[in-house]
Amino acid sequence: DTEVTQTPKHLVMGMTNKKSLKCEQHMGHRAMYWYKQKAKKPPELMFVYSYEKLSINESVPSRFSPECPNSSLLNLHLHALQPEDSALYLCASRPQSSGGPYEQYFGPGTRLTVT
Amino acid sequence: EDKVVQSPLSLVVHEGDTVTLNCSYEVTNFRSLLWYKQEKKAPTFLFMLTSSGIEKKSGRLSSILDKKELFSILNITATQTGDSAIYLCAPDAGGTSYGKLTFGQGTILTVHP
C-alpha cells in the first residue's frame, strides 16, 4: 500500500477563517512533506518533517502553521490567508529523510480557494 | 542553488507517435532523479533513476539517466490520449536536503486521437 490520504479535497475559506488540512499515511514513513502548487507551475516545497520534527521551513509565512502529532499524521493549520494563497496543497511521504534513495509518494491534494 | 530544466515545455502529438522528454539538472549531493506524471491532481510516481546508463522500463514508458552529462530522458512510445498530462522530473539532492524535491517546470504533453 503506497497511499497518502488528504482531507478535505476542496476547501473554500475567507481571509479571516481558521482551517486545517490533514494528511495521513500508514506506510511507516518517517519523513513527511508539504508542497504548494499554483496553476501551471510545479510543486514547491513548504515544510519537511523528519521523525515528527520540523526539519525544513522554506521561509513560509507564519499564517501557515504545520504540525506533526505522530508519525502517521501531518496537519497544516491555516489562518488569515490571502487570496494569493489559493493553490493545490500536496502532502508527500517517504521512508526516511536521509539515506535512500527513496521514492516519494504524493497524496491527492487539497484544492484551496481563499475568498 | 539547485537547478532543473525540462524541455520542451509543451508538446502536441497524435496517437501512435513517440515522444522524448528531457530533463537537465544541477544539484549538490545528487542521489537520484524521479519522474512523475500529473493529470488533474497529485503527481503519480513513474521512475526513480540512480545509476547512469541503466534504462528503467514500464510498458510503453522508459527512462535513462546520464550522471556525467547531468540529464535524463523519458520516452513514451505509441502514445495514447491517456498519456496527456504534465510530466515532471525532480532530482533528489540527498545530504542535508531531507529528501526535498526540486521540480522542473514540467512538460505538458497533449496527445490527440
Coordinates of N, CA and C in Angstrom, one line a residue:
Chain A
D1 N 0.8 -1.2 0.0 CA 0.0 0.0 0.0 C 0.9 1.2 0.0
T2 N 0.7 2.1 -1.0 CA 1.5 3.3 -1.1 C 0.6 4.5 -1.1
E3 N -0.4 4.5 -0.2 CA -1.3 5.5 -0.2 C -1.1 6.6 0.8
V4 N -1.2 7.8 0.4 CA -1.2 9.0 1.2 C -2.6 9.6 1.0
T5 N -3.3 9.9 2.1 CA -4.6 10.5 2.0 C -4.6 11.9 2.5
Q6 N -5.4 12.7 1.9 CA -5.5 14.1 2.3 C -7.0 14.5 2.4
T7 N -7.3 15.3 3.5 CA -8.7 15.8 3.6 C -8.6 17.3 4.0
P8 N -9.5 18.1 3.6 CA -10.6 17.8 2.6 C -10.0 17.8 1.2
K9 N -10.8 17.4 0.2 CA -10.4 17.5 -1.2 C -10.5 18.9 -1.7
H10 N -11.5 19.6 -1.2 CA -11.6 21.0 -1.6 C -11.9 21.8 -0.3
L11 N -11.5 23.1 -0.3 CA -11.7 24.0 0.8 C -11.8 25.4 0.3
V12 N -12.9 26.0 0.7 CA -13.1 27.5 0.4 C -13.1 28.2 1.7
M13 N -12.3 29.2 1.9 CA -12.3 29.9 3.2 C -12.1 31.4 3.0
G14 N -12.6 32.1 3.9 CA -12.5 33.6 3.9 C -11.1 33.9 4.5
M15 N -10.8 35.2 4.4 CA -9.5 35.6 4.9 C -9.4 35.7 6.4
T16 N -10.5 35.7 7.0 CA -10.5 35.7 8.5 C -10.7 34.3 9.1
N17 N -10.9 33.3 8.3 CA -11.2 32.0 8.9 C -9.9 31.3 9.4
K18 N -10.1 30.3 10.2 CA -9.1 29.4 10.6 C -9.5 28.0 10.1
K19 N -8.7 27.3 9.4 CA -9.0 25.9 8.9 C -7.7 25.1 9.0
S20 N -7.9 23.8 8.8 CA -6.7 22.9 8.9 C -6.8 21.9 7.7
L21 N -5.7 21.6 7.2 CA -5.6 20.5 6.2 C -4.9 19.3 6.9
K22 N -5.4 18.1 6.5 CA -4.9 16.9 7.1 C -4.3 15.9 6.1
C23 N -3.2 15.3 6.5 CA -2.6 14.3 5.7 C -2.3 13.1 6.5
E24 N -2.5 11.9 6.0 CA -2.2 10.7 6.7 C -1.6 9.6 5.8
Q25 N -0.7 8.9 6.4 CA -0.1 7.7 5.7 C 0.2 6.6 6.7
H26 N 0.0 5.4 6.3 CA 0.2 4.2 7.1 C 1.2 3.3 6.6
M27 N 2.2 3.9 5.9 CA 3.3 3.1 5.4 C 4.5 3.0 6.3
G28 N 4.4 3.6 7.5 CA 5.6 3.6 8.4 C 6.6 4.6 8.0
H29 N 6.3 5.5 7.1 CA 7.3 6.5 6.6 C 7.6 7.5 7.7
R30 N 8.8 8.0 7.9 CA 9.2 8.9 8.9 C 9.5 10.3 8.4
A31 N 9.4 10.5 7.1 CA 9.6 11.8 6.5 C 8.3 12.2 5.8
M32 N 7.8 13.4 6.1 CA 6.6 13.9 5.5 C 6.7 15.3 5.1
Y33 N 6.0 15.7 4.0 CA 6.3 17.0 3.3 C 5.0 17.7 2.9
W34 N 5.1 19.0 3.0 CA 4.0 19.8 2.4 C 4.6 20.6 1.2
Y35 N 3.8 20.5 0.1 CA 4.2 21.3 -1.1 C 3.0 22.1 -1.5
K36 N 3.3 23.3 -2.1 CA 2.2 24.1 -2.6 C 2.4 24.2 -4.1
Q37 N 1.3 24.1 -4.9 CA 1.3 24.1 -6.3 C 0.3 25.1 -6.9
K38 N 0.8 26.1 -7.5 CA -0.1 27.1 -8.2 C -0.3 26.6 -9.6
A39 N -1.4 27.1 -10.2 CA -1.8 26.6 -11.5 C -0.6 26.8 -12.5
K40 N -0.4 25.7 -13.3 CA 0.6 25.7 -14.4 C 2.0 25.9 -13.9
K41 N 2.2 25.6 -12.6 CA 3.5 25.6 -12.0 C 3.9 24.3 -11.4
P42 N 5.1 24.0 -11.2 CA 5.5 22.7 -10.5 C 5.3 22.9 -9.0
P43 N 5.2 21.8 -8.2 CA 5.1 21.9 -6.8 C 6.3 22.5 -6.2
E44 N 6.1 23.3 -5.1 CA 7.2 24.0 -4.4 C 7.1 23.5 -2.9
L45 N 8.3 23.1 -2.4 CA 8.3 22.7 -1.0 C 8.0 23.8 -0.1
M46 N 7.2 23.4 1.0 CA 6.9 24.3 2.1 C 7.7 23.9 3.3
F47 N 7.4 22.6 3.8 CA 7.9 22.1 5.0 C 8.3 20.7 4.9
V48 N 9.3 20.3 5.7 CA 9.7 18.9 5.8 C 9.7 18.5 7.3
Y49 N 9.1 17.4 7.6 CA 9.1 16.8 8.9 C 9.9 15.5 8.8
S50 N 10.8 15.3 9.7 CA 11.6 14.1 9.8 C 11.5 13.6 11.3
Y51 N 11.0 12.4 11.4 CA 10.8 11.8 12.8 C 10.0 12.8 13.6
E52 N 8.9 13.3 13.1 CA 8.0 14.2 13.8 C 8.6 15.5 14.2
K53 N 9.8 15.9 13.7 CA 10.4 17.2 14.0 C 10.5 18.0 12.7
L54 N 10.2 19.3 12.8 CA 10.3 20.1 11.7 C 11.8 20.3 11.3
S55 N 12.1 19.9 10.1 CA 13.5 19.9 9.6 C 13.7 21.1 8.6
I56 N 12.8 21.4 7.8 CA 12.9 22.4 6.8 C 11.6 23.3 6.8
N57 N 11.8 24.6 6.9 CA 10.7 25.5 6.6 C 11.3 26.5 5.5
E58 N 10.7 26.4 4.4 CA 11.2 27.2 3.2 C 10.7 28.6 3.3
S59 N 10.9 29.3 4.4 CA 10.6 30.7 4.6 C 9.1 30.9 4.3
V60 N 8.3 30.0 4.8 CA 6.8 30.1 4.6 C 6.2 31.1 5.6
P61 N 5.3 31.9 5.2 CA 4.7 32.9 6.1 C 4.0 32.2 7.3
S62 N 4.0 32.9 8.4 CA 3.5 32.3 9.6 C 2.0 32.0 9.6
R63 N 1.3 32.5 8.6 CA -0.1 32.2 8.5 C -0.3 30.7 8.2
F64 N 0.8 30.1 7.8 CA 0.7 28.6 7.6 C 1.5 28.0 8.8
S65 N 0.8 27.1 9.5 CA 1.5 26.5 10.7 C 1.4 25.0 10.6
P66 N 2.5 24.3 10.4 CA 2.5 22.9 10.3 C 2.5 22.2 11.7
E67 N 2.0 21.0 11.7 CA 2.1 20.2 12.9 C 2.1 18.7 12.6
C68 N 2.9 18.0 13.3 CA 3.1 16.6 13.1 C 2.8 15.8 14.4
P69 N 1.5 15.5 14.7 CA 1.2 15.0 16.1 C 1.8 13.6 16.3
N70 N 1.9 12.8 15.2 CA 2.5 11.5 15.3 C 3.1 11.1 14.0
S71 N 3.7 9.9 13.9 CA 4.4 9.5 12.7 C 3.5 9.3 11.5
S72 N 2.2 9.2 11.7 CA 1.3 8.9 10.6 C 0.6 10.1 10.1
L73 N 0.6 11.2 10.8 CA -0.3 12.3 10.6 C 0.5 13.6 10.5
L74 N 0.0 14.4 9.5 CA 0.6 15.7 9.3 C -0.5 16.7 9.1
N75 N -0.5 17.8 9.8 CA -1.5 18.9 9.6 C -0.9 20.1 9.1
L76 N -1.7 20.9 8.5 CA -1.3 22.3 8.1 C -2.4 23.2 8.5
H77 N -2.2 24.1 9.5 CA -3.1 25.0 10.1 C -3.0 26.3 9.3
L78 N -4.2 26.8 8.9 CA -4.3 28.0 8.1 C -5.0 29.1 8.8
H79 N -4.5 30.3 8.8 CA -5.1 31.4 9.5 C -4.8 32.7 8.8
A80 N -5.8 33.5 8.6 CA -5.6 34.8 7.9 C -4.9 34.7 6.6
L81 N -5.4 33.8 5.8 CA -4.8 33.6 4.5 C -5.2 34.8 3.5
Q82 N -4.4 34.9 2.5 CA -4.6 35.9 1.4 C -5.1 35.2 0.2
P83 N -5.8 35.9 -0.7 CA -6.3 35.2 -2.0 C -5.2 34.6 -2.8
E84 N -4.0 35.1 -2.7 CA -2.8 34.6 -3.5 C -2.4 33.2 -2.9
D85 N -2.9 32.9 -1.7 CA -2.6 31.5 -1.2 C -3.4 30.4 -1.8
S86 N -4.4 30.8 -2.6 CA -5.2 29.8 -3.3 C -4.3 28.9 -4.2
A87 N -4.4 27.6 -4.0 CA -3.5 26.7 -4.7 C -3.9 25.3 -4.3
L88 N -3.2 24.3 -4.9 CA -3.3 22.9 -4.6 C -2.2 22.6 -3.6
Y89 N -2.6 22.1 -2.4 CA -1.6 21.8 -1.3 C -1.5 20.3 -1.3
L90 N -0.2 19.9 -1.5 CA 0.1 18.5 -1.7 C 0.9 18.0 -0.5
C91 N 0.6 16.8 0.0 CA 1.3 16.2 1.1 C 2.1 15.0 0.5
A92 N 3.2 14.7 0.9 CA 4.0 13.6 0.4 C 4.8 12.9 1.6
S93 N 5.2 11.7 1.3 CA 6.0 11.0 2.4 C 7.0 10.0 1.7
R94 N 8.0 9.7 2.5 CA 8.9 8.7 2.1 C 9.5 8.0 3.3
P95 N 10.1 6.9 3.2 CA 10.5 6.1 4.4 C 11.4 6.9 5.4
Q96 N 12.4 7.6 4.9 CA 13.2 8.4 5.8 C 13.6 9.7 5.0
S97 N 14.0 10.7 5.7 CA 14.5 11.9 5.1 C 16.0 11.8 4.6
S98 N 16.7 10.9 5.3 CA 18.1 10.7 4.9 C 18.3 9.3 4.4
G99 N 19.5 9.1 3.8 CA 19.7 7.7 3.2 C 19.0 7.6 1.9
G100 N 18.7 6.4 1.6 CA 18.0 6.1 0.4 C 18.9 5.6 -0.7
P101 N 18.5 5.7 -2.0 CA 17.4 6.6 -2.5 C 16.0 6.0 -2.2
Y102 N 15.1 6.9 -2.1 CA 13.7 6.6 -1.8 C 12.7 7.2 -2.8
E103 N 11.7 6.6 -3.1 CA 10.6 7.2 -3.8 C 9.8 8.1 -2.8
Q104 N 9.2 9.1 -3.4 CA 8.4 10.0 -2.6 C 7.0 9.9 -3.1
Y105 N 6.0 9.6 -2.2 CA 4.6 9.4 -2.7 C 3.8 10.6 -2.3
F106 N 2.9 11.0 -3.2 CA 2.1 12.1 -3.0 C 0.6 11.7 -2.7
G107 N 0.0 12.5 -1.9 CA -1.4 12.4 -1.7 C -2.2 13.1 -2.8
P108 N -3.5 13.0 -2.9 CA -4.3 13.6 -4.0 C -4.4 15.2 -3.9
G109 N -4.0 15.7 -2.7 CA -4.0 17.2 -2.6 C -5.3 17.8 -2.1
T110 N -5.2 19.0 -1.6 CA -6.4 19.8 -1.2 C -6.4 21.0 -2.1
R111 N -7.5 21.2 -2.8 CA -7.6 22.4 -3.6 C -8.2 23.5 -2.7
L112 N -7.4 24.5 -2.4 CA -7.8 25.6 -1.5 C -8.1 26.9 -2.3
T113 N -9.2 27.5 -2.0 CA -9.6 28.8 -2.5 C -9.8 29.7 -1.4
V114 N -9.1 30.8 -1.4 CA -9.3 31.9 -0.4 C -10.1 33.1 -1.0
T115 N -11.2 33.4 -0.4 CA -12.0 34.5 -0.9 C -11.9 35.7 -0.1
Chain B
E1 N 22.6 27.0 -5.9 CA 21.2 26.7 -5.8 C 20.9 25.6 -6.9
D2 N 20.1 24.7 -6.5 CA 19.7 23.6 -7.4 C 18.9 24.1 -8.6
K3 N 19.2 23.5 -9.7 CA 18.6 24.0 -11.0 C 18.1 22.8 -11.8
V4 N 16.9 22.8 -12.2 CA 16.3 21.8 -13.0 C 15.6 22.4 -14.2
V5 N 15.9 21.9 -15.4 CA 15.3 22.5 -16.7 C 14.8 21.4 -17.5
Q6 N 13.5 21.5 -17.8 CA 12.8 20.5 -18.7 C 12.6 21.1 -20.1
S7 N 12.6 20.2 -21.1 CA 12.3 20.6 -22.4 C 11.7 19.5 -23.2
P8 N 10.8 19.7 -24.1 CA 10.2 21.0 -24.4 C 9.2 21.3 -23.2
L9 N 8.7 22.6 -23.2 CA 7.8 22.9 -22.2 C 6.4 22.4 -22.5
S10 N 6.1 22.3 -23.8 CA 4.9 21.7 -24.2 C 5.1 20.9 -25.5
L11 N 4.2 20.0 -25.8 CA 4.4 19.1 -26.9 C 3.0 18.6 -27.3
V12 N 2.6 18.7 -28.6 CA 1.4 18.2 -29.1 C 1.6 17.1 -30.1
V13 N 1.1 16.0 -30.0 CA 1.3 14.9 -30.9 C 0.0 14.1 -31.2
H14 N 0.1 13.2 -32.1 CA -1.1 12.3 -32.4 C -0.8 11.0 -31.8
E15 N -1.9 10.3 -31.5 CA -1.8 8.9 -31.0 C -0.9 8.1 -31.9
G16 N -0.1 7.3 -31.3 CA 0.9 6.4 -32.0 C 2.2 7.0 -32.2
D17 N 2.4 8.3 -32.0 CA 3.7 9.0 -32.1 C 4.6 8.5 -30.9
T18 N 5.9 8.7 -31.1 CA 6.8 8.5 -30.0 C 7.3 9.9 -29.5
V19 N 7.5 10.1 -28.2 CA 7.9 11.4 -27.7 C 9.1 11.1 -26.8
T20 N 10.0 12.2 -26.8 CA 11.1 12.2 -25.8 C 11.1 13.5 -25.0
L21 N 11.1 13.3 -23.7 CA 11.1 14.5 -22.8 C 12.4 14.5 -22.2
N22 N 12.9 15.8 -22.0 CA 14.3 16.0 -21.5 C 14.3 16.7 -20.1
C23 N 15.3 16.3 -19.3 CA 15.4 16.9 -18.0 C 16.9 17.1 -17.7
S24 N 17.4 18.3 -17.6 CA 18.8 18.5 -17.2 C 18.8 19.1 -15.8
Y25 N 19.8 18.9 -15.0 CA 19.8 19.2 -13.6 C 21.2 19.6 -13.1
E26 N 21.2 20.4 -12.1 CA 22.4 20.8 -11.4 C 22.1 20.8 -9.9
V27 N 22.5 19.7 -9.2 CA 22.2 19.7 -7.8 C 23.5 19.2 -7.0
T28 N 23.6 19.6 -5.8 CA 24.7 19.1 -5.0 C 24.3 17.8 -4.3
N29 N 25.2 16.9 -4.1 CA 25.0 15.7 -3.5 C 23.8 14.9 -4.1
F30 N 23.9 14.8 -5.4 CA 22.9 14.1 -6.2 C 22.8 12.6 -5.7
R31 N 21.5 12.2 -5.5 CA 21.3 10.8 -5.1 C 20.4 10.1 -6.1
S32 N 19.4 10.7 -6.6 CA 18.5 10.0 -7.6 C 17.7 11.1 -8.3
L33 N 17.1 10.6 -9.4 CA 16.2 11.5 -10.2 C 14.9 10.8 -10.3
L34 N 13.8 11.5 -10.0 CA 12.5 10.9 -10.1 C 11.7 11.6 -11.2
W35 N 10.9 10.8 -11.9 CA 9.9 11.2 -12.9 C 8.5 11.0 -12.3
Y36 N 7.6 12.0 -12.6 CA 6.2 11.9 -12.2 C 5.3 12.3 -13.3
K37 N 4.1 11.8 -13.3 CA 3.1 12.2 -14.2 C 2.0 12.8 -13.4
Q38 N 1.6 14.0 -13.9 CA 0.5 14.7 -13.2 C -0.7 15.0 -14.1
E39 N -1.8 14.5 -13.8 CA -3.0 14.8 -14.5 C -3.8 15.9 -13.7
K40 N -5.0 15.6 -13.2 CA -5.7 16.7 -12.6 C -5.2 17.0 -11.2
K41 N -4.7 16.0 -10.5 CA -4.4 16.1 -9.1 C -2.9 15.8 -8.8
A42 N -2.7 14.9 -7.9 CA -1.4 14.6 -7.4 C -0.4 14.0 -8.4
P43 N 0.8 14.4 -8.3 CA 1.8 13.7 -9.2 C 1.9 12.2 -8.8
T44 N 1.8 11.4 -9.9 CA 2.0 9.9 -9.6 C 3.4 9.5 -10.1
F45 N 4.0 8.6 -9.3 CA 5.4 8.2 -9.5 C 5.5 7.4 -10.7
L46 N 6.5 7.6 -11.5 CA 6.8 6.8 -12.7 C 8.1 6.0 -12.5
F47 N 9.2 6.8 -12.3 CA 10.5 6.1 -12.2 C 11.4 6.8 -11.2
M48 N 12.3 6.0 -10.7 CA 13.4 6.6 -9.9 C 14.7 6.1 -10.5
L49 N 15.6 7.0 -10.9 CA 16.9 6.6 -11.5 C 18.0 7.0 -10.6
T50 N 18.9 6.0 -10.5 CA 20.1 6.3 -9.6 C 21.4 6.0 -10.4
S51 N 21.4 5.2 -11.3 CA 22.7 4.8 -12.0 C 22.7 5.2 -13.4
S52 N 23.8 5.6 -13.9 CA 23.9 6.1 -15.3 C 23.8 4.9 -16.2
G53 N 23.1 5.2 -17.3 CA 23.1 4.2 -18.4 C 22.2 3.0 -18.3
I54 N 21.5 2.9 -17.1 CA 20.6 1.8 -16.9 C 19.2 2.3 -17.2
E55 N 18.6 1.6 -18.2 CA 17.2 2.1 -18.6 C 16.2 1.4 -17.7
K56 N 15.3 2.3 -17.2 CA 14.1 1.7 -16.5 C 12.9 1.7 -17.5
K57 N 12.1 0.7 -17.4 CA 11.1 0.5 -18.4 C 9.8 0.1 -17.7
S58 N 8.7 0.6 -18.1 CA 7.4 0.2 -17.7 C 6.4 0.4 -18.8
G59 N 6.1 -0.8 -19.4 CA 5.2 -0.7 -20.6 C 5.8 0.1 -21.7
R60 N 5.0 1.1 -22.1 CA 5.5 2.0 -23.2 C 6.4 3.1 -22.8
L61 N 6.6 3.2 -21.5 CA 7.4 4.3 -20.9 C 8.8 3.7 -20.6
S62 N 9.8 4.5 -20.8 CA 11.2 4.2 -20.4 C 11.9 5.4 -20.1
S63 N 13.0 5.3 -19.3 CA 13.8 6.4 -18.9 C 15.2 6.0 -18.6
I64 N 16.1 7.0 -18.8 CA 17.5 6.7 -18.7 C 18.2 7.9 -18.1
L65 N 19.2 7.7 -17.4 CA 20.0 8.8 -16.7 C 21.4 8.9 -17.2
D66 N 21.9 10.1 -17.4 CA 23.3 10.3 -17.7 C 23.9 11.1 -16.6
K67 N 24.6 10.5 -15.6 CA 25.1 11.3 -14.5 C 26.3 12.2 -14.9
K68 N 27.0 11.8 -15.9 CA 28.1 12.6 -16.3 C 27.7 13.9 -17.0
E69 N 26.7 13.8 -17.8 CA 26.2 15.0 -18.5 C 25.0 15.6 -17.8
L70 N 24.6 15.1 -16.7 CA 23.6 15.6 -15.8 C 22.2 15.8 -16.5
F71 N 21.8 14.7 -17.2 CA 20.4 14.8 -17.7 C 19.8 13.5 -17.7
S72 N 18.5 13.5 -17.9 CA 17.7 12.3 -18.1 C 16.7 12.5 -19.2
I73 N 16.2 11.4 -19.8 CA 15.2 11.5 -20.8 C 14.1 10.5 -20.4
L74 N 12.9 10.9 -20.8 CA 11.7 10.0 -20.6 C 11.1 9.8 -22.0
N75 N 11.1 8.5 -22.4 CA 10.5 8.2 -23.7 C 9.1 7.5 -23.5
I76 N 8.2 7.9 -24.4 CA 6.9 7.3 -24.5 C 6.7 6.9 -25.9
T77 N 6.5 5.6 -26.1 CA 6.2 5.1 -27.5 C 4.7 4.8 -27.6
A78 N 4.3 4.8 -28.9 CA 2.9 4.5 -29.2 C 2.0 5.3 -28.3
T79 N 2.1 6.6 -28.3 CA 1.3 7.4 -27.3 C -0.2 7.2 -27.5
Q80 N -0.9 7.4 -26.4 CA -2.3 7.3 -26.3 C -2.9 8.6 -25.7
T81 N -4.2 8.8 -25.9 CA -4.7 10.0 -25.3 C -4.6 10.1 -23.8
G82 N -4.6 8.9 -23.2 CA -4.4 8.8 -21.7 C -3.0 9.2 -21.3
D83 N -2.1 9.4 -22.2 CA -0.8 9.9 -21.8 C -0.7 11.4 -21.7
S84 N -1.8 12.1 -22.1 CA -1.9 13.5 -21.9 C -1.8 13.9 -20.5
A85 N -0.8 14.7 -20.1 CA -0.5 15.1 -18.7 C 0.7 16.0 -18.7
I86 N 1.0 16.4 -17.5 CA 2.3 17.1 -17.3 C 3.2 16.1 -16.7
Y87 N 4.4 16.1 -17.3 CA 5.5 15.2 -16.8 C 6.5 16.1 -16.1
L88 N 6.8 15.7 -14.9 CA 7.7 16.4 -14.0 C 8.9 15.6 -13.7
C89 N 10.1 16.2 -13.7 CA 11.3 15.5 -13.2 C 11.8 16.2 -12.0
A90 N 12.4 15.5 -11.0 CA 12.9 16.1 -9.8 C 14.1 15.3 -9.3
P91 N 15.2 16.0 -9.2 CA 16.4 15.3 -8.6 C 16.2 15.3 -7.1
D92 N 16.7 14.3 -6.5 CA 16.7 14.2 -5.0 C 18.2 14.5 -4.6
A93 N 18.4 15.5 -3.9 CA 19.7 16.0 -3.6 C 20.4 15.3 -2.5
G94 N 19.8 14.5 -1.7 CA 20.4 13.8 -0.6 C 21.1 14.8 0.4
G95 N 22.0 14.3 1.2 CA 22.7 15.1 2.1 C 21.8 15.7 3.2
T96 N 21.8 17.0 3.4 CA 21.0 17.6 4.4 C 19.7 18.2 3.8
S97 N 19.4 17.8 2.6 CA 18.2 18.3 2.0 C 16.9 17.6 2.5
Y98 N 17.1 16.6 3.3 CA 15.9 15.9 3.9 C 14.9 15.4 2.9
G99 N 15.4 15.0 1.7 CA 14.6 14.4 0.7 C 13.8 15.4 -0.1
K100 N 14.2 16.7 0.1 CA 13.5 17.8 -0.6 C 13.6 17.5 -2.1
L101 N 12.5 17.7 -2.9 CA 12.5 17.6 -4.3 C 12.4 18.9 -4.9
T102 N 13.2 19.2 -5.9 CA 13.1 20.5 -6.6 C 12.7 20.1 -8.0
F103 N 11.5 20.5 -8.4 CA 10.9 20.1 -9.7 C 11.3 21.0 -10.8
G104 N 11.4 20.4 -12.0 CA 11.5 21.2 -13.2 C 10.1 21.8 -13.5
Q105 N 10.1 22.7 -14.5 CA 8.8 23.4 -14.9 C 7.8 22.4 -15.4
G106 N 8.2 21.3 -15.8 CA 7.3 20.3 -16.4 C 7.2 20.4 -17.9
T107 N 6.8 19.3 -18.5 CA 6.5 19.2 -20.0 C 5.0 18.9 -20.1
I108 N 4.2 19.8 -20.7 CA 2.8 19.5 -20.9 C 2.7 18.7 -22.2
L109 N 2.3 17.5 -22.1 CA 2.1 16.6 -23.3 C 0.6 16.5 -23.6
T110 N 0.2 16.8 -24.8 CA -1.1 16.6 -25.3 C -1.1 15.7 -26.5
V111 N -1.9 14.6 -26.3 CA -2.0 13.6 -27.4 C -3.4 13.6 -28.0
H112 N -3.4 13.9 -29.2 CA -4.7 14.0 -30.0 C -5.0 12.6 -30.6
P113 N -6.3 12.3 -30.7 CA -6.7 11.0 -31.3 C -6.4 11.0 -32.8

